[in-house]
Short mmCIF file of C-alpha atoms and ligand atoms in Angstrom, two decimals:
data_model
loop_
_atom_site.label_atom_id
_atom_site.label_comp_id
_atom_site.label_asym_id
_atom_site.label_seq_id
_atom_site.Cartn_x
_atom_site.Cartn_y
_atom_site.Cartn_z
CA MET A 1 -54.61 10.01 30.73
CA THR A 2 -50.94 11.63 29.36
CA ILE A 3 -47.45 12.28 29.49
CA ALA A 4 -47.26 15.69 28.78
CA PHE A 5 -43.76 17.66 28.40
CA ASP A 6 -43.27 21.79 29.35
CA PHE A 7 -40.59 22.88 28.03
CA THR A 8 -41.33 26.45 28.26
CA ASN A 9 -38.14 26.82 30.99
CA MET A 10 -35.75 25.87 27.85
CA MET A 11 -36.74 28.87 26.13
CA ALA A 12 -35.21 31.97 25.72
CA GLY A 13 -38.32 34.35 26.18
CA ALA A 14 -38.15 32.83 30.01
CA LEU A 15 -35.57 32.66 31.13
CA ALA A 16 -33.60 35.12 32.74
CA SER A 17 -29.61 36.89 31.46
CA GLY A 18 -30.16 35.98 27.98
CA GLN A 19 -30.55 32.53 28.46
CA GLY A 20 -32.47 30.10 26.56
CA ILE A 21 -33.03 28.07 22.92
CA THR A 22 -33.89 31.64 20.30
CA GLU A 23 -37.04 31.08 18.83
CA SER A 24 -34.54 30.61 15.30
CA GLN A 25 -32.55 28.02 16.77
CA PHE A 26 -35.50 25.69 17.80
CA SER A 27 -37.09 26.14 14.60
CA ASN A 28 -33.71 25.49 12.60
CA ALA A 29 -33.76 22.40 15.15
CA GLN A 30 -37.58 21.63 13.35
CA LYS A 31 -35.41 21.20 10.22
CA ALA A 32 -32.42 18.73 11.90
CA PHE A 33 -35.41 16.49 13.71
CA SER A 34 -37.17 16.15 10.43
CA ALA A 35 -33.39 14.07 9.13
CA ALA A 36 -32.91 12.22 12.41
CA HIS A 37 -36.57 11.27 12.00
CA ALA A 38 -35.88 9.86 8.29
CA ALA A 39 -33.22 8.06 9.72
CA VAL A 40 -34.99 7.12 12.82
CA GLU A 41 -37.31 5.37 10.79
CA SER A 42 -35.27 4.57 7.61
CA GLN A 43 -33.87 1.79 10.23
CA ARG A 44 -36.91 0.79 11.68
CA ALA A 45 -35.95 -2.55 11.11
CA SER A 46 -33.10 -2.69 12.31
CA LEU A 47 -34.25 -0.94 15.59
CA GLY A 48 -36.07 -4.14 17.57
CA PHE A 49 -37.18 -1.73 20.34
CA LEU A 50 -40.22 0.13 18.53
CA SER A 51 -41.62 -2.58 17.71
CA LEU A 52 -41.39 -4.15 21.48
CA PRO A 53 -45.24 -2.47 22.69
CA THR A 54 -46.99 -4.07 20.01
CA ASN A 55 -45.54 -7.80 19.70
CA GLU A 56 -47.54 -10.12 20.90
CA ALA A 57 -45.86 -13.14 20.06
CA LEU A 58 -42.49 -11.95 22.16
CA LEU A 59 -45.27 -11.16 25.02
CA ALA A 60 -47.50 -14.24 24.97
CA SER A 61 -43.94 -16.30 24.92
CA THR A 62 -42.95 -14.30 28.42
CA LEU A 63 -46.38 -14.70 30.03
CA ALA A 64 -46.97 -18.61 29.16
CA VAL A 65 -43.42 -18.83 31.46
CA ALA A 66 -44.35 -16.03 33.67
CA ASP A 67 -48.06 -18.15 33.94
CA ASN A 68 -46.20 -20.96 34.25
CA ALA A 69 -44.22 -20.28 37.69
CA ARG A 70 -47.12 -18.62 38.97
CA GLY A 71 -47.43 -19.58 42.67
CA LYS A 72 -44.15 -22.39 42.12
CA TYR A 73 -41.76 -19.31 44.18
CA THR A 74 -41.25 -17.14 46.96
CA ASP A 75 -38.00 -15.47 45.01
CA VAL A 76 -37.33 -14.94 41.81
CA LEU A 77 -33.49 -14.04 41.59
CA LEU A 78 -32.40 -12.18 38.43
CA LEU A 79 -29.08 -11.52 36.64
CA GLY A 80 -27.94 -9.86 34.59
CA ILE A 81 -25.67 -6.36 34.17
CA GLY A 82 -26.31 -2.81 33.04
CA GLY A 83 -28.89 -3.08 30.30
CA SER A 84 -30.25 -6.31 31.29
CA ALA A 85 -30.90 -5.50 34.93
CA LEU A 86 -31.34 -0.95 35.47
CA GLY A 87 -34.62 -1.77 33.95
CA PRO A 88 -36.59 -4.71 35.88
CA ILE A 89 -35.01 -2.68 38.85
CA ALA A 90 -36.38 0.79 37.78
CA LEU A 91 -39.99 -1.28 36.83
CA ARG A 92 -40.18 -2.85 40.13
CA THR A 93 -39.18 0.71 41.98
CA ALA A 94 -41.93 2.24 40.36
CA LEU A 95 -45.03 -0.13 40.22
CA ARG A 96 -44.51 -2.20 43.08
CA PRO A 97 -45.78 -0.81 46.40
CA TYR A 98 -42.46 0.45 48.33
CA ALA A 99 -39.56 -2.12 49.83
CA TRP A 100 -41.67 -4.78 47.67
CA ASN A 101 -38.83 -7.72 48.76
CA ALA A 102 -39.76 -6.54 52.87
CA LEU A 103 -42.99 -7.10 52.79
CA ASP A 104 -44.82 -10.32 54.03
CA LEU A 105 -46.82 -12.30 51.33
CA SER A 106 -50.15 -11.67 51.45
CA ALA A 107 -49.16 -7.65 51.14
CA ARG A 108 -47.27 -8.78 47.90
CA ASP A 109 -50.99 -10.43 46.85
CA GLY A 110 -49.35 -13.10 46.27
CA PHE A 111 -46.35 -12.82 44.50
CA PRO A 112 -42.36 -13.62 44.58
CA ARG A 113 -39.97 -11.32 46.01
CA LEU A 114 -37.33 -9.72 43.27
CA HIS A 115 -33.50 -9.09 43.73
CA VAL A 116 -31.57 -7.80 41.11
CA LEU A 117 -28.13 -9.27 41.20
CA ASP A 118 -26.65 -6.21 38.61
CA ASN A 119 -23.04 -6.30 40.11
CA VAL A 120 -20.05 -8.98 41.17
CA ASP A 121 -19.47 -8.22 44.50
CA PRO A 122 -18.84 -11.41 46.96
CA LEU A 123 -20.10 -9.05 49.83
CA THR A 124 -24.00 -8.75 47.80
CA ILE A 125 -24.13 -12.59 46.65
CA ALA A 126 -22.80 -13.69 49.99
CA ALA A 127 -25.23 -11.86 51.25
CA ILE A 128 -28.59 -12.50 49.21
CA LEU A 129 -27.68 -16.85 48.78
CA SER A 130 -27.35 -16.69 52.63
CA ARG A 131 -30.82 -15.25 53.09
CA LEU A 132 -32.70 -17.63 49.99
CA ASP A 133 -34.22 -20.79 50.06
CA LEU A 134 -33.34 -21.92 46.52
CA THR A 135 -36.11 -25.01 46.60
CA GLN A 136 -38.18 -21.70 46.12
CA THR A 137 -36.43 -19.67 43.76
CA LEU A 138 -36.89 -18.74 40.15
CA VAL A 139 -33.35 -17.37 38.70
CA LEU A 140 -33.77 -15.58 35.68
CA VAL A 141 -30.21 -14.91 33.17
CA VAL A 142 -30.75 -12.18 32.25
CA SER A 143 -27.90 -11.40 29.08
CA LYS A 144 -28.44 -10.67 25.60
CA SER A 145 -25.21 -11.68 24.55
CA GLY A 146 -25.32 -14.64 26.78
CA GLY A 147 -21.59 -13.98 28.02
CA THR A 148 -21.26 -11.26 29.42
CA VAL A 149 -18.19 -11.84 32.28
CA GLU A 150 -20.68 -10.63 35.44
CA THR A 151 -23.15 -12.60 34.78
CA MET A 152 -21.03 -15.87 33.45
CA ALA A 153 -20.11 -15.36 37.11
CA GLN A 154 -22.86 -14.99 39.33
CA TYR A 155 -24.46 -18.25 37.13
CA LEU A 156 -21.88 -20.21 37.79
CA ILE A 157 -22.42 -19.01 41.59
CA VAL A 158 -26.14 -19.55 41.79
CA ARG A 159 -25.85 -22.90 39.44
CA ASP A 160 -23.11 -24.69 42.00
CA ALA A 161 -25.59 -23.14 44.83
CA LEU A 162 -29.10 -24.40 43.46
CA ALA A 163 -26.98 -27.89 42.21
CA ARG A 164 -26.27 -28.16 46.50
CA ALA A 165 -29.65 -27.48 47.60
CA MET A 166 -31.73 -29.86 45.06
CA ASP A 167 -31.42 -32.59 42.23
CA GLU A 168 -30.05 -32.26 38.69
CA THR A 169 -33.29 -32.14 37.19
CA ARG A 170 -35.35 -29.66 39.45
CA ALA A 171 -32.16 -27.03 39.54
CA ARG A 172 -32.83 -27.01 35.60
CA GLN A 173 -36.30 -26.49 36.36
CA HIS A 174 -35.31 -23.29 38.76
CA ILE A 175 -33.36 -21.65 36.01
CA VAL A 176 -35.28 -19.37 32.50
CA PHE A 177 -32.45 -18.13 30.43
CA VAL A 178 -33.15 -14.34 28.93
CA THR A 179 -30.77 -14.22 25.43
CA ASP A 180 -30.31 -13.97 22.07
CA PRO A 181 -31.88 -16.82 19.92
CA THR A 182 -29.49 -18.16 18.44
CA VAL A 183 -25.58 -17.25 19.81
CA GLY A 184 -23.76 -16.89 22.75
CA ALA A 185 -23.43 -19.34 25.63
CA LEU A 186 -26.08 -19.03 27.66
CA ARG A 187 -28.23 -20.41 24.61
CA ARG A 188 -25.14 -23.40 24.19
CA ILE A 189 -26.25 -24.19 27.83
CA ALA A 190 -30.06 -24.08 27.10
CA ARG A 191 -29.56 -26.41 24.10
CA ALA A 192 -28.08 -29.19 26.24
CA GLU A 193 -30.09 -29.09 28.88
CA GLY A 194 -32.57 -27.95 27.71
CA VAL A 195 -33.44 -24.86 29.58
CA THR A 196 -36.48 -22.54 29.34
CA THR A 197 -35.49 -19.85 27.04
CA LEU A 198 -36.84 -16.61 26.11
CA ASP A 199 -35.29 -14.90 23.41
CA ILE A 200 -34.53 -11.37 22.84
CA PRO A 201 -34.66 -10.69 19.35
CA PRO A 202 -32.04 -9.79 17.87
CA ASN A 203 -31.81 -5.99 16.70
CA ILE A 204 -32.46 -4.73 20.67
CA GLY A 205 -29.54 -3.89 21.99
CA GLY A 206 -29.17 -4.17 26.37
CA ARG A 207 -30.63 -0.15 27.28
CA PHE A 208 -33.11 -0.21 25.00
CA SER A 209 -35.22 -4.15 26.06
CA VAL A 210 -36.74 -3.63 28.73
CA LEU A 211 -40.21 -3.73 26.83
CA SER A 212 -38.75 -7.33 25.73
CA PRO A 213 -38.50 -10.58 28.04
CA VAL A 214 -35.96 -8.65 29.86
CA GLY A 215 -38.17 -6.28 31.89
CA LEU A 216 -41.26 -7.63 30.90
CA LEU A 217 -41.06 -11.42 32.79
CA PRO A 218 -39.67 -10.26 35.91
CA ALA A 219 -42.44 -7.90 36.36
CA ALA A 220 -45.02 -10.27 34.63
CA LEU A 221 -43.77 -12.34 37.31
CA ILE A 222 -43.89 -9.66 40.17
CA GLY A 223 -47.72 -9.33 39.68
CA ILE A 224 -47.09 -5.47 37.18
CA ASP A 225 -49.96 -5.06 34.55
CA VAL A 226 -47.86 -5.83 31.45
CA ARG A 227 -49.80 -4.78 29.10
CA ALA A 228 -50.36 -1.50 30.27
CA LEU A 229 -46.59 -1.08 30.38
CA LEU A 230 -47.07 -1.81 26.68
CA ALA A 231 -49.83 0.06 26.05
CA GLY A 232 -48.09 3.03 27.65
CA ALA A 233 -45.47 2.63 24.94
CA ALA A 234 -47.78 1.88 22.62
CA ASP A 235 -49.27 5.55 22.78
CA MET A 236 -45.68 7.42 22.92
CA THR A 237 -44.63 5.68 19.74
CA GLN A 238 -47.71 6.63 17.93
CA ARG A 239 -47.18 9.78 18.91
CA ALA A 240 -43.40 9.07 17.49
CA GLN A 241 -45.24 9.65 14.17
CA SER A 242 -44.99 12.14 13.86
CA ASP A 243 -41.62 14.51 12.34
CA SER A 244 -43.07 18.12 13.34
CA LEU A 245 -41.61 18.29 17.02
CA ALA A 246 -45.33 20.44 18.62
CA THR A 247 -46.52 16.88 19.19
CA ASN A 248 -43.75 14.30 19.55
CA PRO A 249 -42.42 14.09 22.80
CA ALA A 250 -39.75 12.08 22.23
CA GLY A 251 -38.90 14.99 19.35
CA ILE A 252 -39.14 17.32 21.48
CA PHE A 253 -36.51 15.91 24.31
CA ALA A 254 -33.86 14.99 21.85
CA VAL A 255 -33.32 18.12 20.41
CA LEU A 256 -34.46 20.24 24.00
CA GLN A 257 -31.69 18.70 24.62
CA TRP A 258 -29.09 18.09 21.66
CA VAL A 259 -29.22 21.89 21.22
CA ALA A 260 -28.45 23.15 24.44
CA ASP A 261 -25.50 21.08 24.82
CA THR A 262 -24.09 22.00 21.45
CA GLN A 263 -25.30 25.28 20.80
CA HIS A 264 -25.42 26.34 25.18
CA ARG A 265 -22.95 24.24 25.93
CA ARG A 266 -25.06 22.54 28.69
CA ALA A 267 -23.70 19.53 28.29
CA ILE A 268 -24.82 17.96 31.57
CA GLN A 269 -28.40 16.54 32.02
CA ALA A 270 -30.46 16.03 34.76
CA LEU A 271 -33.73 13.91 34.95
CA MET A 272 -34.62 14.37 38.69
CA PRO A 273 -38.38 12.83 39.12
CA TYR A 274 -39.80 14.27 41.50
CA ALA A 275 -41.15 10.98 43.10
CA ASP A 276 -40.10 7.98 45.44
CA PRO A 277 -40.85 5.21 42.54
CA LEU A 278 -39.09 7.25 39.88
CA ARG A 279 -35.72 6.99 42.17
CA ASP A 280 -34.32 4.19 39.76
CA LEU A 281 -36.09 5.72 36.44
CA ALA A 282 -33.68 8.33 36.41
CA LEU A 283 -30.79 5.58 37.11
CA TRP A 284 -32.02 3.25 34.00
CA PHE A 285 -32.16 6.74 31.59
CA VAL A 286 -28.68 7.82 32.88
CA GLN A 287 -27.18 4.54 31.11
CA LEU A 288 -29.40 4.83 28.14
CA TRP A 289 -28.38 8.58 27.25
CA ALA A 290 -24.69 7.76 28.29
CA GLU A 291 -23.64 4.58 26.93
CA SER A 292 -25.62 5.15 23.52
CA LEU A 293 -24.48 9.21 22.98
CA GLY A 294 -20.83 8.72 24.74
CA LYS A 295 -19.11 8.25 21.65
CA ILE A 296 -16.21 8.82 18.46
CA ARG A 297 -17.93 10.64 15.59
CA PRO A 298 -16.66 9.01 12.44
CA ASP A 299 -14.34 12.06 11.87
CA GLY A 300 -13.05 11.27 15.44
CA THR A 301 -15.01 14.27 17.18
CA HIS A 302 -15.55 13.28 20.45
CA ALA A 303 -20.10 13.98 21.95
CA GLY A 304 -21.64 13.06 24.29
CA PRO A 305 -24.21 14.73 27.37
CA THR A 306 -23.51 13.53 30.47
CA PRO A 307 -26.54 12.30 32.44
CA ILE A 308 -26.64 12.94 35.89
CA PRO A 309 -30.11 11.04 38.13
CA ALA A 310 -31.36 13.43 40.89
CA LEU A 311 -34.49 13.13 43.63
CA GLY A 312 -36.83 15.54 44.42
CA ALA A 313 -37.43 16.76 46.99
CA THR A 314 -33.90 15.14 48.60
CA ASP A 315 -31.56 16.58 45.77
CA GLN A 316 -32.66 20.11 46.67
CA HIS A 317 -30.53 19.81 49.78
CA SER A 318 -27.90 18.92 47.92
CA GLN A 319 -27.04 19.02 43.92
CA VAL A 320 -29.87 22.19 43.56
CA GLN A 321 -27.27 24.05 45.32
CA LEU A 322 -24.69 23.32 41.83
CA PHE A 323 -27.54 23.45 39.80
CA MET A 324 -28.53 26.46 40.79
CA GLU A 325 -24.64 28.56 41.36
CA GLY A 326 -22.78 26.03 39.66
CA PRO A 327 -21.29 26.23 36.11
CA LEU A 328 -23.61 27.26 33.17
CA ASP A 329 -23.62 23.65 32.10
CA LYS A 330 -26.46 21.56 32.87
CA THR A 331 -29.94 21.03 32.20
CA VAL A 332 -33.03 19.53 34.87
CA THR A 333 -35.87 18.04 33.73
CA PHE A 334 -38.45 17.12 36.06
CA VAL A 335 -40.69 14.05 35.87
CA ALA A 336 -44.07 15.40 38.06
CA VAL A 337 -47.19 12.91 39.31
CA SER A 338 -50.57 14.98 39.42
CA GLY A 339 -52.02 12.38 40.84
CA ARG A 340 -50.23 10.24 44.04
CA GLN A 341 -51.68 7.54 46.37
CA ASN A 342 -51.86 7.69 49.80
CA ASP A 343 -51.60 11.52 50.00
CA GLY A 344 -53.20 12.59 53.11
CA PRO A 345 -53.38 15.54 54.67
CA ILE A 346 -50.40 17.14 57.07
CA PRO A 347 -51.70 16.69 60.18
CA SER A 348 -52.61 20.78 61.64
CA ARG A 349 -50.57 19.90 64.98
CA HIS A 350 -48.93 23.37 66.64
CA SER A 351 -50.57 25.95 64.43
CA ASP A 352 -49.68 28.38 66.66
CA ILE A 353 -45.75 27.60 65.33
CA PRO A 354 -45.64 29.75 62.61
CA GLU A 355 -42.70 27.54 60.71
CA LEU A 356 -44.88 24.56 60.93
CA ALA A 357 -49.00 26.10 60.46
CA TYR A 358 -48.48 26.52 57.26
CA LEU A 359 -47.92 23.13 56.33
CA GLY A 360 -51.33 22.15 57.84
CA GLY A 361 -54.05 20.32 56.08
CA ARG A 362 -51.95 20.68 52.78
CA THR A 363 -51.08 17.18 51.53
CA LEU A 364 -47.30 15.89 51.61
CA GLY A 365 -48.59 15.32 47.20
CA THR A 366 -48.76 19.63 47.49
CA LEU A 367 -45.77 19.98 48.62
CA LEU A 368 -43.66 17.86 46.38
CA ASP A 369 -45.82 19.50 43.23
CA ILE A 370 -44.48 23.08 44.95
CA GLU A 371 -41.35 22.44 45.74
CA GLN A 372 -40.49 20.93 42.14
CA ARG A 373 -42.90 24.01 40.41
CA ALA A 374 -40.74 26.57 43.25
CA THR A 375 -37.92 24.95 41.90
CA ALA A 376 -37.82 24.66 38.32
CA GLY A 377 -39.11 28.53 38.57
CA ALA A 378 -35.70 29.53 40.74
CA LEU A 379 -34.57 27.98 38.05
CA ALA A 380 -35.63 29.78 35.34
CA ALA A 381 -35.19 32.89 37.52
CA ARG A 382 -31.10 32.22 37.41
CA GLY A 383 -30.79 31.44 33.84
CA ARG A 384 -30.68 27.78 34.16
CA PHE A 385 -32.55 25.41 31.60
CA ASN A 386 -35.11 23.27 33.06
CA ALA A 387 -38.14 21.26 31.68
CA THR A 388 -40.69 19.12 33.17
CA LEU A 389 -42.48 16.12 31.55
CA HIS A 390 -46.26 15.58 33.94
CA ILE A 391 -46.87 12.40 34.14
CA ASP A 392 -51.14 11.79 35.94
CA ALA A 393 -49.70 8.70 37.66
CA ILE A 394 -46.88 6.86 38.08
CA ASP A 395 -48.57 3.51 37.02
CA ALA A 396 -47.02 0.51 34.28
CA TRP A 397 -49.12 3.00 31.02
CA HIS A 398 -47.50 6.38 32.29
CA VAL A 399 -43.65 4.24 33.29
CA GLY A 400 -45.05 2.26 29.78
CA GLY A 401 -45.00 5.49 28.05
CA LEU A 402 -41.63 7.56 29.55
CA MET A 403 -39.18 4.68 28.95
CA GLN A 404 -41.20 4.30 24.99
CA LEU A 405 -39.53 8.42 25.74
CA PHE A 406 -36.98 8.18 26.28
CA ALA A 407 -36.36 4.95 24.04
CA LEU A 408 -36.98 6.87 20.65
CA ALA A 409 -35.53 10.48 22.00
CA THR A 410 -31.56 8.99 22.69
CA ALA A 411 -32.50 7.25 18.91
CA TYR A 412 -32.93 10.18 17.71
CA ALA A 413 -30.55 11.99 19.62
CA GLY A 414 -27.71 9.51 18.29
CA SER A 415 -28.41 10.75 15.12
CA LEU A 416 -28.87 14.38 15.85
CA TYR A 417 -25.34 14.25 17.28
CA GLY A 418 -23.66 12.17 14.37
CA VAL A 419 -22.64 8.89 16.12
CA ASN A 420 -23.93 5.34 16.18
CA ALA A 421 -26.59 4.70 19.53
CA PHE A 422 -26.59 1.47 19.19
CA ASN A 423 -23.20 -0.28 19.74
CA GLN A 424 -20.82 0.56 22.99
CA PRO A 425 -17.23 -0.05 21.65
CA GLY A 426 -15.53 2.22 24.44
CA VAL A 427 -16.62 -0.34 26.61
CA GLU A 428 -14.60 -2.92 25.34
CA LEU A 429 -11.02 -2.31 25.46
CA GLY A 430 -11.12 -2.36 29.48
CA LYS A 431 -13.42 -5.74 28.92
CA ASN A 432 -10.82 -6.51 26.90
CA PHE A 433 -7.69 -6.04 29.28
CA ALA A 434 -9.60 -7.80 32.20
CA TYR A 435 -10.48 -10.52 29.58
CA ALA A 436 -6.25 -10.58 29.07
CA MET A 437 -5.85 -11.01 32.54
CA LEU A 438 -8.44 -13.52 33.28
CA GLY A 439 -6.49 -15.17 30.97
CA ARG A 440 -9.29 -15.71 28.34
CA PRO A 441 -9.05 -17.80 25.65
CA GLY A 442 -8.32 -15.28 21.76
CA SER A 443 -7.08 -12.55 24.22
CA ASP A 444 -3.33 -12.39 23.42
CA ALA A 445 -4.03 -8.67 20.99
CA ALA A 446 -5.04 -7.44 24.69
CA ARG A 447 -2.64 -9.00 26.71
CA ALA A 448 0.63 -7.83 24.81
CA GLU A 449 -1.57 -4.41 24.67
CA TRP A 450 -1.96 -4.11 28.62
CA ASP A 451 1.21 -5.29 28.83
CA ALA A 452 3.16 -2.04 27.16
CA LEU A 453 0.50 0.01 29.86
CA PRO A 454 2.97 2.26 31.55
CA LYS A 455 3.14 -0.03 35.58
CA PRO A 456 2.34 2.24 38.01
CA ASP A 457 5.12 4.92 39.14
CA PRO A 458 5.85 4.41 43.05
CA ARG A 459 6.57 8.69 43.00
CA TRP A 460 2.59 9.17 42.23
CA ARG A 461 1.67 6.91 44.91
CA VAL A 462 1.31 8.55 48.20
O1 LIG B 501 -26.99 -1.36 26.85
C1 LIG B 501 -26.28 -2.21 27.21
O2 LIG B 501 -25.87 -2.76 25.77
C2 LIG B 501 -25.23 -3.07 27.76
O3 LIG B 501 -24.80 -2.24 29.54
C3 LIG B 501 -25.99 -4.75 28.20
O4 LIG B 501 -27.18 -5.02 28.53
C4 LIG B 501 -24.62 -5.48 29.44
O5 LIG B 501 -22.90 -5.02 28.64
C5 LIG B 501 -24.91 -5.95 29.42
O6 LIG B 501 -25.15 -6.69 28.24
P1 LIG B 501 -25.54 -8.32 28.41
O7 LIG B 501 -27.24 -8.18 28.12
O8 LIG B 501 -25.47 -9.01 27.15
O9 LIG B 501 -25.20 -8.85 29.45
#
């Protein structure tokens, strides 16, 4: 079981046209990384995600809730948004069979379906509620703050639907809150109504919380091996003990993206797994990287790379054209998988047709792997920065390791960029304007600022 990171194609020796990170840039980056590593280590007590892989108490309380629910429900409905939803979605897609929710109970080994409402689009909510039998459904309400507008709106709607479907005592038993131990509206309701509640430790923010009950509870409920997930993450955390770029994959990922951005103007950074189960992992990474690093520095300057998700081989017929010939402003990090399940040979039919004959006897996994290597080589041949994370298999251990790699890399990158990776002040203004328009108490200042904004100008509307 390994996660290896090959960054040859980020370096000057491998890239055409004089592109690439030079050896002196790389050795200077080692000094910067030592400082970033020390900064992260010095904040260890306030960075709860670092100890999640070995937090036995949190795991035990999560498994107790999951065990208690075993066999009682056909469906789990998770309400949440942002970091409270993307991790559970990524885990389901990566670690459960394709189209999990479409399988029947025996194909799901008796585990429930998992639906994640990560938005407040009435069409989606109405569709899900019309299809679910709430008497067979466990509702997880996941919100660190316990008051996020979208999640609260989802909760109010689903809570009402539960009240219509069953008596009050049972309705309360069909809900689990995952939230801050002390603050927020959910915590208040939990106290008042005796709702089962799991804690998100106060020192863990949404996008760093996938290995807390936020991700572990839904994962355990649908039969994912959460101990293996944590073991993979623990292994990556162990590898990150070192401040040597030679042995710390999270460090090297952060440093290379930072050098590529700040010294080579490669500010657009794609994550491109060559595996359908990792499609949503790329979306989870995008939120982690974007919301953590897109910030104003203390000196007023702006920082932050722009992450984008991609999928191989699908995006070879889409974004790869841009990656190959568009502006020299991107990096691409591939995820390659060596051991694939259900990887049988492509039939040798039509062996008289040259356009098909060469495929016969190869496997689809081989085709994907060759296409990934070919794309990496083609990008390098055009001076395009790229690197490859190699994993042996798509299983809980490797996915846990990858997620912890990206979380650690984000923490290091925050320090390298000189920003606080753990807050999100940029989303506050829009949120406050929305609160003002919705009439939430305490929004007077936002209302005044909103009212002072220029109004839509009819000249600029068609
Ligand atoms: O990463 C983050 O902190 C955010 O994306 C949050 O997860 C998101 O805003 C939801 O917040 P909460 O979990 O408090 O409802």
